[in-house]
mmCIF file with all atom_site columns, C-alpha atoms in Angstrom:
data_model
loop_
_atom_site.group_PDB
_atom_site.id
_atom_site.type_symbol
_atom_site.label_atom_id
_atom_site.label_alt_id
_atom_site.label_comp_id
_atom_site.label_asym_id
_atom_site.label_entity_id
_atom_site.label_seq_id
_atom_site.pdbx_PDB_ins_code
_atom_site.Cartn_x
_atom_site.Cartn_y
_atom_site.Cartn_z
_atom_site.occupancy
_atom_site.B_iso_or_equiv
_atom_site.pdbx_formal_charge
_atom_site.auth_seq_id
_atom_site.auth_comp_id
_atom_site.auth_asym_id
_atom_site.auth_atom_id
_atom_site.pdbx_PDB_model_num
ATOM 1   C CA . UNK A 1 1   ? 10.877  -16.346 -14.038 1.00 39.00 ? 1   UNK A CA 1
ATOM 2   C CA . UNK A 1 2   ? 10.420  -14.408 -17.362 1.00 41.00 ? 2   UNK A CA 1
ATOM 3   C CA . UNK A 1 3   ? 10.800  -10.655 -17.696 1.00 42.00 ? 3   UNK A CA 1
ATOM 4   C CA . UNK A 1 4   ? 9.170   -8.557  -20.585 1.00 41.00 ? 4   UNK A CA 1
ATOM 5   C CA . UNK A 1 5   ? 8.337   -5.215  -21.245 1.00 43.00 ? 5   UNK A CA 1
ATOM 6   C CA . UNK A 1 6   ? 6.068   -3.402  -20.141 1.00 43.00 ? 6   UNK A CA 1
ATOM 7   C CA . UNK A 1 7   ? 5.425   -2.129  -23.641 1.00 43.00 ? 7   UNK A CA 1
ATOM 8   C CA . UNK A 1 8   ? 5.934   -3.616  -27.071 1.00 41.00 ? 8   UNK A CA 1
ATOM 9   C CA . UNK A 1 9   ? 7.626   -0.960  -28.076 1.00 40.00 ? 9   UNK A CA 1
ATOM 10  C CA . UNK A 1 10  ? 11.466  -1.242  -29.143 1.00 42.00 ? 10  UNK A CA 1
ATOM 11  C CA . UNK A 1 11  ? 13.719  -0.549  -26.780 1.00 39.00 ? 11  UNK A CA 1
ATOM 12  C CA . UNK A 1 12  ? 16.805  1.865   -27.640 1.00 39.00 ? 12  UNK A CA 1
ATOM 13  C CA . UNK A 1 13  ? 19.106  3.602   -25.385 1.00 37.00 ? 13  UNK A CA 1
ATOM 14  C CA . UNK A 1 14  ? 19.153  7.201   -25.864 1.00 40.00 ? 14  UNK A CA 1
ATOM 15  C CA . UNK A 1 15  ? 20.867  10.229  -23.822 1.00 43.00 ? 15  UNK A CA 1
ATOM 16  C CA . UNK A 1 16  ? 18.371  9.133   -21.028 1.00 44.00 ? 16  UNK A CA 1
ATOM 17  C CA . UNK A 1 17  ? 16.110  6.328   -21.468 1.00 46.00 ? 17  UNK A CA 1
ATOM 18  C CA . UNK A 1 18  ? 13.837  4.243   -19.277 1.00 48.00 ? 18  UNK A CA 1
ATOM 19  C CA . UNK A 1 19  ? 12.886  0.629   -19.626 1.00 50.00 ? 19  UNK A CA 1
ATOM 20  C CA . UNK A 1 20  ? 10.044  -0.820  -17.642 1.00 48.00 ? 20  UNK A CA 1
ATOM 21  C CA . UNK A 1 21  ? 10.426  -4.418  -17.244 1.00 50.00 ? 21  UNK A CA 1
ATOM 22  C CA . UNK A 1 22  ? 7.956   -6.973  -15.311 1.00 49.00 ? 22  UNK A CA 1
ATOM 23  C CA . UNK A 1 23  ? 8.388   -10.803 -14.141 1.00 48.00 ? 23  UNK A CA 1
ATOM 24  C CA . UNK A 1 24  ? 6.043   -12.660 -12.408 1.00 47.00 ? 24  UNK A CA 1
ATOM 25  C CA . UNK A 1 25  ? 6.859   -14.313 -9.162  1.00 47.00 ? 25  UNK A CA 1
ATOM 26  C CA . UNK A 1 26  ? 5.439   -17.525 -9.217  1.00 44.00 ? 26  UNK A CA 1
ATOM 27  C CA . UNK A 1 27  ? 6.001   -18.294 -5.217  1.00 45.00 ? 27  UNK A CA 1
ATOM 28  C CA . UNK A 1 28  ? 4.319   -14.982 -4.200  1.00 45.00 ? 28  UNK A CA 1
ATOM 29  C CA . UNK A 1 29  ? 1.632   -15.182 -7.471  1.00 47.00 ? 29  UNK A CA 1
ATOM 30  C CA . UNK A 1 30  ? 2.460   -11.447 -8.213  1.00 46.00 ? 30  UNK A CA 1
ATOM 31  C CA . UNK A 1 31  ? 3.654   -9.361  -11.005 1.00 48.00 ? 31  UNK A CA 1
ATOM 32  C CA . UNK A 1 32  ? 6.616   -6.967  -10.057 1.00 50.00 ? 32  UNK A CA 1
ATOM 33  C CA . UNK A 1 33  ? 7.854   -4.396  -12.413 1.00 53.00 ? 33  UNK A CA 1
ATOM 34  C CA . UNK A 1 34  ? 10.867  -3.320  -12.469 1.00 52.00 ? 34  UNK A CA 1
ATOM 35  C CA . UNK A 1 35  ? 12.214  0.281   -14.078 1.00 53.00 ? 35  UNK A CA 1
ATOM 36  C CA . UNK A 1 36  ? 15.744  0.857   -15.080 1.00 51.00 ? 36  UNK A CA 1
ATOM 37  C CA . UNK A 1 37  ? 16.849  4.459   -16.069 1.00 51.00 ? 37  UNK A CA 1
ATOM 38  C CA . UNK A 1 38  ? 19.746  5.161   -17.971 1.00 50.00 ? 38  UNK A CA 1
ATOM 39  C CA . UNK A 1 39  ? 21.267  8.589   -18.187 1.00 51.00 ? 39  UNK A CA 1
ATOM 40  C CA . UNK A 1 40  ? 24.834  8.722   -19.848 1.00 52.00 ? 40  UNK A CA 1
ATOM 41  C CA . UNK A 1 41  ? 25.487  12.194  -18.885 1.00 54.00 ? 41  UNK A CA 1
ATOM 42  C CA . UNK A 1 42  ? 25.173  11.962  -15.145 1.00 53.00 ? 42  UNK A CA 1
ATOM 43  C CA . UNK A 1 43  ? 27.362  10.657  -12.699 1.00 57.00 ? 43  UNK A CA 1
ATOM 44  C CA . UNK A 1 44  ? 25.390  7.801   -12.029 1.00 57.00 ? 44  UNK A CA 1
ATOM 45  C CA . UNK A 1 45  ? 24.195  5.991   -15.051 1.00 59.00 ? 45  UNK A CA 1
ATOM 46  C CA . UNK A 1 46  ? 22.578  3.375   -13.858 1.00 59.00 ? 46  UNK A CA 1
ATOM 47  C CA . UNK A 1 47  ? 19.470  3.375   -11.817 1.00 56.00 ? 47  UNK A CA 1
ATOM 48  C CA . UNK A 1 48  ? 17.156  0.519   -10.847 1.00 52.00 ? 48  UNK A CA 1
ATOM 49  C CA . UNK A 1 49  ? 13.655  0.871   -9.145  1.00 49.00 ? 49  UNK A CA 1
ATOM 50  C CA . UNK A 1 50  ? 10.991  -1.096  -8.165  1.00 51.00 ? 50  UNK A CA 1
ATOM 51  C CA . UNK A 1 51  ? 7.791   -0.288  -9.785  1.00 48.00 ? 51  UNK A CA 1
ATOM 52  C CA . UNK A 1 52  ? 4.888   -1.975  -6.983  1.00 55.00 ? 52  UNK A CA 1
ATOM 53  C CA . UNK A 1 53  ? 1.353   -2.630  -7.835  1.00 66.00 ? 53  UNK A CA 1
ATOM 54  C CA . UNK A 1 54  ? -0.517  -2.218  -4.800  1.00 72.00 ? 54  UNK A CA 1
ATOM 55  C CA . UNK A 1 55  ? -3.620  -3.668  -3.244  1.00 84.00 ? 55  UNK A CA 1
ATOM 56  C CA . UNK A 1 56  ? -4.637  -1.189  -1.016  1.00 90.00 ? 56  UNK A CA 1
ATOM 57  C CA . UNK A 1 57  ? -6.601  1.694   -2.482  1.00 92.00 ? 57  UNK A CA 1
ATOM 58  C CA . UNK A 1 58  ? -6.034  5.779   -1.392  1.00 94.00 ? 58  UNK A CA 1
ATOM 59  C CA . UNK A 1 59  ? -8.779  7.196   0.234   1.00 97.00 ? 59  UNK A CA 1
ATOM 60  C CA . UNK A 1 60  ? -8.646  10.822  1.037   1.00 97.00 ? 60  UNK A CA 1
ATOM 61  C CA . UNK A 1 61  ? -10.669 13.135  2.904   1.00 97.00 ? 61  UNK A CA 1
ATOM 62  C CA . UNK A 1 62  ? -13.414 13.769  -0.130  1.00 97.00 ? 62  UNK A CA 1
ATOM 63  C CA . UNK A 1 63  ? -13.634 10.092  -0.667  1.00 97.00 ? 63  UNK A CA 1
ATOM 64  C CA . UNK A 1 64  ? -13.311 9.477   3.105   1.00 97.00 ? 64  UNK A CA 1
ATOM 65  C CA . UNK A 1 65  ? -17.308 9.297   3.962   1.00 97.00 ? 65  UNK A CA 1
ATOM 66  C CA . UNK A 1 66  ? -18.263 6.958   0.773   1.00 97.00 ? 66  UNK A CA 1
ATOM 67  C CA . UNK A 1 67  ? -15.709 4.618   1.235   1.00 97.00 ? 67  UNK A CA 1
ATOM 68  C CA . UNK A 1 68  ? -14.851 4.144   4.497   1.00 98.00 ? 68  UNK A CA 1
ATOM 69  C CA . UNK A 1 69  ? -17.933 5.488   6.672   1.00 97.00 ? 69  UNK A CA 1
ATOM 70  C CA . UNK A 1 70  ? -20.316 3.985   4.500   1.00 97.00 ? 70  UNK A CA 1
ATOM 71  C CA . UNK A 1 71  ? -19.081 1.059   3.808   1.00 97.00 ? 71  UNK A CA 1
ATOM 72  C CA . UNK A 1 72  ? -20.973 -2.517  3.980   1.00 96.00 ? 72  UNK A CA 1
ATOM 73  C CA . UNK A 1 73  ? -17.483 -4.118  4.415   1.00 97.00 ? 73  UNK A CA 1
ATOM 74  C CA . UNK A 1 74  ? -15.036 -4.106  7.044   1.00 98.00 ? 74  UNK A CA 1
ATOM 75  C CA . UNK A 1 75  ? -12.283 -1.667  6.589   1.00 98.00 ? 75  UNK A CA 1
ATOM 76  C CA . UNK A 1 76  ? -8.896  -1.134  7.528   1.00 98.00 ? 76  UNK A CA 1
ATOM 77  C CA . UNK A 1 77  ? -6.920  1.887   6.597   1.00 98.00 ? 77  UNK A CA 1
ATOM 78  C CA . UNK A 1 78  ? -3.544  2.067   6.644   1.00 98.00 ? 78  UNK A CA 1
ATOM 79  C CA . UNK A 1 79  ? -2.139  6.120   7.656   1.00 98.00 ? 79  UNK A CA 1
ATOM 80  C CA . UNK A 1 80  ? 1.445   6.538   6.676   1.00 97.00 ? 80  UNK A CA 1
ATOM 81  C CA . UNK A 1 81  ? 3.737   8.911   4.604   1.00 96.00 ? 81  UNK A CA 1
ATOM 82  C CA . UNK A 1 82  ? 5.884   8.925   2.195   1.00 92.00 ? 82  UNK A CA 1
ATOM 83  C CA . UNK A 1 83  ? 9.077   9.920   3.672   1.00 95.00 ? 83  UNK A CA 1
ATOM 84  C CA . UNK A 1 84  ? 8.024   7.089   6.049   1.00 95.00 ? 84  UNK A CA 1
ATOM 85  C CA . UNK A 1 85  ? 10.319  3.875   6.549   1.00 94.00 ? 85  UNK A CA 1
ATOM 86  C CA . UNK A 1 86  ? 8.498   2.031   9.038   1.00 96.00 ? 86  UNK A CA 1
ATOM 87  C CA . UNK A 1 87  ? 5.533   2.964   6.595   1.00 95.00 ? 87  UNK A CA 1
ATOM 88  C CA . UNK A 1 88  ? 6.629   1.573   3.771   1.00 94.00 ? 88  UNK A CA 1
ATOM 89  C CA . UNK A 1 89  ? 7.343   -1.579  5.644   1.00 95.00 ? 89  UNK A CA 1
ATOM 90  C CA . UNK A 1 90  ? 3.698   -1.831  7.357   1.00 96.00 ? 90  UNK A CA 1
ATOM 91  C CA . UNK A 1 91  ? 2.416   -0.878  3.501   1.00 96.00 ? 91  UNK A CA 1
ATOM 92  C CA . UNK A 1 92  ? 4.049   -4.237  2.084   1.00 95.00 ? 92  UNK A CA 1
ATOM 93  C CA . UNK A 1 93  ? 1.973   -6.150  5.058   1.00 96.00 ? 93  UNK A CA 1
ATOM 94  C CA . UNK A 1 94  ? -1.616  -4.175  3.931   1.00 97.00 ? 94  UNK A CA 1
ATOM 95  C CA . UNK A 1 95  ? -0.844  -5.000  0.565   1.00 95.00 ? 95  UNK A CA 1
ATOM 96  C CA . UNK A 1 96  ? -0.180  -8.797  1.419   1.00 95.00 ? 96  UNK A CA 1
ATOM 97  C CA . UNK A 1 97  ? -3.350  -8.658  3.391   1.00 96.00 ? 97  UNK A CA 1
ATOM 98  C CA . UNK A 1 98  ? -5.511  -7.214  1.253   1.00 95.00 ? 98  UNK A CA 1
ATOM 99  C CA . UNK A 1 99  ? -4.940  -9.360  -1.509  1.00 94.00 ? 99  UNK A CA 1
ATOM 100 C CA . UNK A 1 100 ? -5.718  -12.390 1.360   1.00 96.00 ? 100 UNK A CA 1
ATOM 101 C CA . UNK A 1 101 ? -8.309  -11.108 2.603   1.00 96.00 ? 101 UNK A CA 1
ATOM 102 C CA . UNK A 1 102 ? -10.511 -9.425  -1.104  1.00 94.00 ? 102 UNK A CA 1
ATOM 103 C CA . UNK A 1 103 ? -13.919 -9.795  -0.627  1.00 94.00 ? 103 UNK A CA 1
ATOM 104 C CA . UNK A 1 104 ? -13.953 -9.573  3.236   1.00 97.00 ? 104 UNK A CA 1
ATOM 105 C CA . UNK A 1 105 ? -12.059 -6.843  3.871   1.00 97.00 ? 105 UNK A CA 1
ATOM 106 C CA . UNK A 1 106 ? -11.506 -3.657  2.034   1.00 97.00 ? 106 UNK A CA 1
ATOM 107 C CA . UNK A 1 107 ? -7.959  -1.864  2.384   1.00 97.00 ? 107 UNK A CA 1
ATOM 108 C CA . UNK A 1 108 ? -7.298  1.864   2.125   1.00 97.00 ? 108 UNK A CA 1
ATOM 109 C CA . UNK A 1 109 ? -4.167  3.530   2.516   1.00 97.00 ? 109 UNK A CA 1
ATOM 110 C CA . UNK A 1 110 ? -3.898  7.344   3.717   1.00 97.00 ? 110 UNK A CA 1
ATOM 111 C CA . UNK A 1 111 ? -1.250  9.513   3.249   1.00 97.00 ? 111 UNK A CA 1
ATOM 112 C CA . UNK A 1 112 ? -1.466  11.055  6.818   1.00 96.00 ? 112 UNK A CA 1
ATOM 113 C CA . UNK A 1 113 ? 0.497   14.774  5.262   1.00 95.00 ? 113 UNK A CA 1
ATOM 114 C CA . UNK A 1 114 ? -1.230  15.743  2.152   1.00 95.00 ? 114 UNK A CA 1
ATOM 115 C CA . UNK A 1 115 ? -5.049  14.696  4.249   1.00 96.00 ? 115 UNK A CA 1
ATOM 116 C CA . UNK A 1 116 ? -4.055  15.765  7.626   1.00 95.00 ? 116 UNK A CA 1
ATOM 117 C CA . UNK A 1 117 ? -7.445  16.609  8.754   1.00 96.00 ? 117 UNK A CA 1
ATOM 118 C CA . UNK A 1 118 ? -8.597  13.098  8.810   1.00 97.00 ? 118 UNK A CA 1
ATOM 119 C CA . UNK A 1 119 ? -5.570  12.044  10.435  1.00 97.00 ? 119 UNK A CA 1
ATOM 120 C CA . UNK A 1 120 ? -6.539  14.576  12.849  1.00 97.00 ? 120 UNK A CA 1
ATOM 121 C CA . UNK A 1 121 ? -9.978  13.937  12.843  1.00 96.00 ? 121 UNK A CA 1
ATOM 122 C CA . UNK A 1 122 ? -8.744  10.280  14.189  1.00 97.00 ? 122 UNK A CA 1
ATOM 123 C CA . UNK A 1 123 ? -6.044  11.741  16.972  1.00 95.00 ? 123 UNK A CA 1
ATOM 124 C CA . UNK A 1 124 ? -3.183  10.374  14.349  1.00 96.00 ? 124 UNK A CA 1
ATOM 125 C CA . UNK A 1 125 ? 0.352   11.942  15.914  1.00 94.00 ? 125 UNK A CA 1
ATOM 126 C CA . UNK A 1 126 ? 2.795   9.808   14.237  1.00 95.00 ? 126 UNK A CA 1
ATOM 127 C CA . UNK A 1 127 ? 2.825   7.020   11.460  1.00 97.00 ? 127 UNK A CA 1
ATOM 128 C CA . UNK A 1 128 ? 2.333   4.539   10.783  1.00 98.00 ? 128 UNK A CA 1
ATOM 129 C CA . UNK A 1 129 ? -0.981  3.671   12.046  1.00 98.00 ? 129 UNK A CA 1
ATOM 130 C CA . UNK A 1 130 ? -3.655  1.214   11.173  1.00 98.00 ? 130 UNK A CA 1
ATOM 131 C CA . UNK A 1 131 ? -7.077  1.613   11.944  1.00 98.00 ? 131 UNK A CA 1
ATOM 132 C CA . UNK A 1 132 ? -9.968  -1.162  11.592  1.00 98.00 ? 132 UNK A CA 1
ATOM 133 C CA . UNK A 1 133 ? -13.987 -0.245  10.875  1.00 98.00 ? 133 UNK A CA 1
ATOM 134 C CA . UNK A 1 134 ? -17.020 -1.861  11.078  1.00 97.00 ? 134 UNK A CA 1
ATOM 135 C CA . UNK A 1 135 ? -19.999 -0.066  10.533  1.00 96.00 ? 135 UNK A CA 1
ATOM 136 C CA . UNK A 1 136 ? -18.685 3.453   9.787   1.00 96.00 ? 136 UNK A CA 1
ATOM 137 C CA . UNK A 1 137 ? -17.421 2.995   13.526  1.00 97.00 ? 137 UNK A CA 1
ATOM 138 C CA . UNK A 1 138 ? -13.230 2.351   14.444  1.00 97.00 ? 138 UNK A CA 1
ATOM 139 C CA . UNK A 1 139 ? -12.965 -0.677  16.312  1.00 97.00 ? 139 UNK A CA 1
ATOM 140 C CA . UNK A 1 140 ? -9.374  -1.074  17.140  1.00 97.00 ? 140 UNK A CA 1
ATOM 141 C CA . UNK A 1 141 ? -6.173  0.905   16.351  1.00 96.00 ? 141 UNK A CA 1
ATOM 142 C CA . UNK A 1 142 ? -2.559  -0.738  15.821  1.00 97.00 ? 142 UNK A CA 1
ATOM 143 C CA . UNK A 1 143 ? 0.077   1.572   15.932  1.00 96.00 ? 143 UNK A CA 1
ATOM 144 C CA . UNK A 1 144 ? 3.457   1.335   14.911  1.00 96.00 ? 144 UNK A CA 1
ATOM 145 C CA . UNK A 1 145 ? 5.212   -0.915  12.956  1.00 96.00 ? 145 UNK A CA 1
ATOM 146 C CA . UNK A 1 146 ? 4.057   -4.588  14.280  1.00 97.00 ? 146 UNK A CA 1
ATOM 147 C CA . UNK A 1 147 ? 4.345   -8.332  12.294  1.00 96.00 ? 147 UNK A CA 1
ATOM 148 C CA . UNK A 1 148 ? 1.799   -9.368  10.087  1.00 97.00 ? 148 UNK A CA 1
ATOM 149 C CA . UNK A 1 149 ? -0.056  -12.044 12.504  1.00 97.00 ? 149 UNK A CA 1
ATOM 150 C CA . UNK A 1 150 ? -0.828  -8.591  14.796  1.00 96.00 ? 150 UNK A CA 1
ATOM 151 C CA . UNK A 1 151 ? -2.350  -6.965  12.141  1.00 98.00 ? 151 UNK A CA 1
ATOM 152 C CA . UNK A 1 152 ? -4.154  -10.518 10.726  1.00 97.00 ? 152 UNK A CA 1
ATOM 153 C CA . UNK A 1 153 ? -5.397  -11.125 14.282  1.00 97.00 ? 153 UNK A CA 1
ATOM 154 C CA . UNK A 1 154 ? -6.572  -7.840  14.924  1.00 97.00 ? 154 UNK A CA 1
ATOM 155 C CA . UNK A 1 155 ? -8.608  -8.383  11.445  1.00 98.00 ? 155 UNK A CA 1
ATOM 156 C CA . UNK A 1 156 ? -9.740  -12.077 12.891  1.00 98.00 ? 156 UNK A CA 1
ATOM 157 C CA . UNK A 1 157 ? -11.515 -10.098 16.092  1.00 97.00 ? 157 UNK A CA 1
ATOM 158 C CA . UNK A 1 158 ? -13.148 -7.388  14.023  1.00 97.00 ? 158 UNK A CA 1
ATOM 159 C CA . UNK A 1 159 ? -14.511 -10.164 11.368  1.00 97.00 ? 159 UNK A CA 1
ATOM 160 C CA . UNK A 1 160 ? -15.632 -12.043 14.256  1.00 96.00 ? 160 UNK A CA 1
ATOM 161 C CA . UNK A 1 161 ? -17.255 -9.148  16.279  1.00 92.00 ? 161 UNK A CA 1
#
């Protein structure tokens, strides 16, 4: 594992500095950056935060026609928010899946607050939800927060429908 920054810029540590660092994970075959924030004045000088990449792209309700109605592709999109924990759990699974299945399946994520019409639109009550398209048309809903081999064989019956 080798970490370098983000930036080739010097690093110095200031009244409050940041330093993005990245490593790649050679078992998962995935850079993850990695922020640190320093702040000597507050109480709390050191914070650490992970810095994701992710797979899935946002769709929102402007964009919602183009890519996910009209799309040649499968789709899934992924409704969640931010405040979220189960969300942010399911979101690590769509990222891992999207990444496994590029090229056959395209990945959205939707954040279900700021575009509430669609989530409306869709009879969305709570997150997290995943829904799966096929020809502008949903084919099957998972809800909740579920293990990855119910959302990969929900994706199995929609490629295979």
């Amino acid at each position: 594992m080798a970490a370098y920054p983000t930036n080739n810029a010097p690093c110095s540590l200031s009244r409050t500095s940041s330093l993005q660092l990245a490593y790649k994970c050679t078992k998962q075959r995935q850079i993850v950056r990695i922020g640190l924030s320093f702040a000597t004045s507050s109480p709390s000088p050191l914070r650490v935060f992970c810095l994701r990449e992710t797979k899935a792209a946002a769709v929102t309700a402007k964009s919602w026609e183009k890519l996910i109605l009209s799309s040649d592709a499968p789709v899934l999109v992924e409704f969640r928010a931010t405040w979220c924990g189960p969300c942010q759990m399911v979101h690590r699974i769509i990222d891992e899946i999207a990444a496994e299945y590029s090229g056959r399946l395209k990945c959205y994520v939707l954040d279900a607050d700021s575009e509430s019409q669609v989530a409306e639109n869709y009879d969305i009550k709570a997150v997290p939800v995943v829904l799966l398209f096929k020809n502008g048309e949903k084919i099957e809903s998972v809800i909740g927060t579920m293990p990855k081999e119910f959302y990969v064989a929900a994706i199995e019956r929609l490629l295979a429908s």
